């Protein structure tokens, strides 16, 4: 047993520095995985669990603190090694609870998105099917025949308003021209 403790004390930096580097590596990988999951969620709108990534981030972050303390104070390496294990366990619990909280939020958002998609799909299925050119145009524009009728009646009303305003302007200009001609005739 003394030989093992002596070996561990003599070679402390040979195994603790790689342990600390492994902790840093796992933290970086977990953040990269969270970024990948975020892009998948945004592209596909699907739920992906992040609980394990947050649990690993918590575990390796606090274990890294214990590992650094072990390297800084080699005389108390055994104590700080136990602290590293305890902090890793506490970090796991904290990270797991945070991950579960994020999973619940993302799961609820996913349910709402799925519900909206279902309602939209049902709305499309309840519309009457159009055949011929109207169905072909609707497939590209999304405008229904009812929308086209409403749009054409609105544009016809706008055209009438514009025509009425233009006719009134022409009538006023014509009246002004006739009035100007009458004034000239009186002057002569």
Coordinates of C-alpha atoms in Angstrom, one line a residue:
X1 CA 0.0 0.0 0.0
X2 CA 2.9 2.4 0.8
X3 CA 4.4 1.7 -2.6
X4 CA 1.1 2.6 -4.3
X5 CA 0.8 5.9 -2.3
X6 CA 4.4 6.7 -2.9
X7 CA 4.0 6.0 -6.7
X8 CA 0.8 8.2 -6.8
X9 CA 2.6 11.0 -4.9
X10 CA 5.7 10.9 -7.1
X11 CA 3.7 10.8 -10.4
X12 CA 0.9 13.2 -9.4
X13 CA 1.4 15.5 -12.4
X14 CA 1.7 12.6 -14.8
X15 CA -1.9 11.5 -14.2
X16 CA -3.6 14.6 -12.8
X17 CA -2.8 16.9 -15.7
X18 CA -4.3 14.4 -18.3
X19 CA -7.3 14.1 -16.0
X20 CA -7.8 17.9 -16.0
X21 CA -7.3 18.0 -19.7
X22 CA -9.9 15.3 -20.1
X23 CA -12.3 17.4 -18.1
X24 CA -11.7 20.4 -20.3
X25 CA -12.1 18.2 -23.4
X26 CA -15.5 16.8 -22.2
X27 CA -16.8 20.3 -21.3
X28 CA -15.9 21.5 -24.8
X29 CA -17.5 18.5 -26.5
X30 CA -20.7 18.9 -24.5
X31 CA -21.0 22.5 -25.6
X32 CA -20.4 21.5 -29.2
X33 CA -23.1 18.9 -28.8
X34 CA -25.5 21.5 -27.4
X35 CA -24.8 23.7 -30.4
X36 CA -25.5 20.8 -32.8
X37 CA -28.7 19.9 -31.0
X38 CA -29.8 23.6 -31.2
X39 CA -29.3 23.7 -34.9
X40 CA -31.2 20.4 -35.3
X41 CA -34.0 21.8 -33.2
X42 CA -34.2 25.0 -35.3
X43 CA -34.1 23.2 -38.7
X44 CA -36.4 20.3 -38.0
X45 CA -38.4 21.5 -35.0
X46 CA -37.9 18.2 -33.3
X47 CA -37.3 17.6 -29.6
X48 CA -33.8 16.4 -28.6
X49 CA -32.9 15.7 -25.0
X50 CA -30.1 17.8 -23.5
X51 CA -30.1 16.4 -20.0
X52 CA -27.0 14.3 -20.4
X53 CA -25.0 17.1 -21.9
X54 CA -25.8 19.4 -19.0
X55 CA -25.1 16.6 -16.4
X56 CA -21.7 16.1 -18.0
X57 CA -20.9 19.8 -18.1
X58 CA -21.7 20.0 -14.4
X59 CA -19.7 16.9 -13.5
X60 CA -16.6 17.8 -15.4
X61 CA -16.6 21.5 -14.5
X62 CA -16.6 20.9 -10.8
X63 CA -14.3 17.9 -11.1
X64 CA -11.9 20.2 -13.0
X65 CA -11.8 22.5 -10.0
X66 CA -10.9 19.6 -7.7
X67 CA -8.3 18.4 -10.2
X68 CA -6.7 21.9 -10.3
X69 CA -6.6 22.1 -6.5
X70 CA -4.9 18.7 -6.5
X71 CA -2.2 19.9 -8.9
X72 CA -1.7 23.2 -7.0
X73 CA -1.3 21.6 -3.6
X74 CA 0.4 18.2 -4.1
X75 CA 1.0 17.6 -0.4
X76 CA -2.8 17.3 0.1
X77 CA -3.5 15.4 -3.1
X78 CA -5.6 12.7 -1.4
X79 CA -7.9 15.2 0.2
X80 CA -8.4 17.2 -3.0
X81 CA -8.9 14.0 -5.0
X82 CA -11.8 13.2 -2.7
X83 CA -13.0 16.8 -3.1
X84 CA -12.8 16.3 -6.9
X85 CA -15.0 13.3 -6.7
X86 CA -17.5 15.0 -4.4
X87 CA -17.6 18.1 -6.6
X88 CA -18.1 15.9 -9.6
X89 CA -21.1 14.2 -8.0
X90 CA -22.6 17.6 -6.9
X91 CA -22.0 19.0 -10.4
X92 CA -23.8 15.9 -11.9
X93 CA -26.9 16.6 -9.8
X94 CA -26.9 20.3 -10.6
X95 CA -26.4 19.7 -14.3
X96 CA -29.0 17.0 -14.5
X97 CA -31.6 19.2 -12.8
X98 CA -30.8 22.0 -15.2
X99 CA -30.9 19.6 -18.2
X100 CA -34.3 18.3 -17.1
X101 CA -35.6 21.9 -16.8
X102 CA -34.3 22.6 -20.3
X103 CA -35.8 19.4 -21.6
X104 CA -39.2 20.3 -20.2
X105 CA -39.1 23.7 -21.9
X106 CA -38.0 22.3 -25.3
X107 CA -40.6 19.5 -25.0
X108 CA -43.4 22.0 -24.4
X109 CA -42.2 24.2 -27.3
X110 CA -42.1 21.0 -29.5
X111 CA -45.7 20.1 -28.5
X112 CA -46.9 23.6 -29.3
X113 CA -45.2 23.5 -32.7
X114 CA -46.7 20.1 -33.5
X115 CA -50.1 21.3 -32.4
X116 CA -49.9 24.3 -34.7
X117 CA -48.7 22.1 -37.6
X118 CA -51.6 19.8 -37.1
X119 CA -54.1 22.6 -37.0
X120 CA -52.7 24.1 -40.2
X121 CA -52.8 20.7 -41.9
X122 CA -56.4 20.1 -40.8
X123 CA -57.3 23.6 -42.1
X124 CA -55.8 22.7 -45.5
X125 CA -57.6 19.4 -45.6
X126 CA -61.0 21.0 -44.8
X127 CA -60.8 23.4 -47.8
X128 CA -62.6 22.2 -50.9
X129 CA -60.3 20.8 -53.6
X130 CA -59.9 22.9 -56.7
X131 CA -59.4 21.4 -60.1
X132 CA -58.0 22.9 -63.3
X133 CA -56.0 26.1 -63.4
X134 CA -57.3 27.3 -60.0
X135 CA -55.9 24.3 -58.2
X136 CA -52.6 24.6 -60.1
X137 CA -52.2 28.3 -59.2
X138 CA -53.2 27.7 -55.6
X139 CA -50.5 25.0 -55.2
X140 CA -47.9 27.7 -55.9
X141 CA -49.4 30.8 -54.4
X142 CA -51.5 29.5 -51.5
X143 CA -54.3 31.8 -52.6
X144 CA -57.7 30.2 -52.7
X145 CA -60.4 31.0 -55.3
X146 CA -62.3 32.9 -52.5
X147 CA -59.2 35.0 -51.9
X148 CA -59.1 35.8 -55.6
X149 CA -62.7 36.8 -55.8
X150 CA -62.3 39.1 -52.7
X151 CA -59.1 40.5 -54.2
X152 CA -60.7 41.2 -57.6
X153 CA -63.8 42.9 -56.1
X154 CA -61.5 45.1 -53.9
X155 CA -59.4 46.0 -56.9
X156 CA -62.5 46.7 -59.0
X157 CA -63.8 49.0 -56.3
X158 CA -60.5 50.7 -56.1
X159 CA -60.5 51.1 -59.9
X160 CA -64.0 52.7 -59.8
X161 CA -62.8 55.1 -57.1
X162 CA -59.8 56.0 -59.2
X163 CA -61.9 56.4 -62.4
X164 CA -64.5 58.6 -60.5
X165 CA -61.7 60.8 -59.2
X166 CA -60.1 61.1 -62.6
X167 CA -63.5 61.9 -64.3
X168 CA -64.2 64.6 -61.6
X169 CA -60.7 66.1 -62.3
X170 CA -61.4 66.2 -66.0
X171 CA -64.8 67.7 -65.5
X172 CA -63.4 70.4 -63.3
X173 CA -60.6 71.1 -65.8
X174 CA -63.2 71.3 -68.7
X175 CA -65.4 73.6 -66.7
X176 CA -62.4 75.8 -65.9
X177 CA -61.5 75.9 -69.6
X178 CA -65.1 76.8 -70.6
X179 CA -65.2 79.5 -67.9
X180 CA -61.9 81.0 -69.1
X181 CA -63.2 81.0 -72.7
X182 CA -66.4 82.8 -71.6
X183 CA -64.3 85.4 -69.7
X184 CA -62.2 86.1 -72.9
X185 CA -65.3 86.4 -75.0
X186 CA -66.7 89.0 -72.6
X187 CA -63.5 91.0 -72.6
X188 CA -63.5 91.3 -76.4

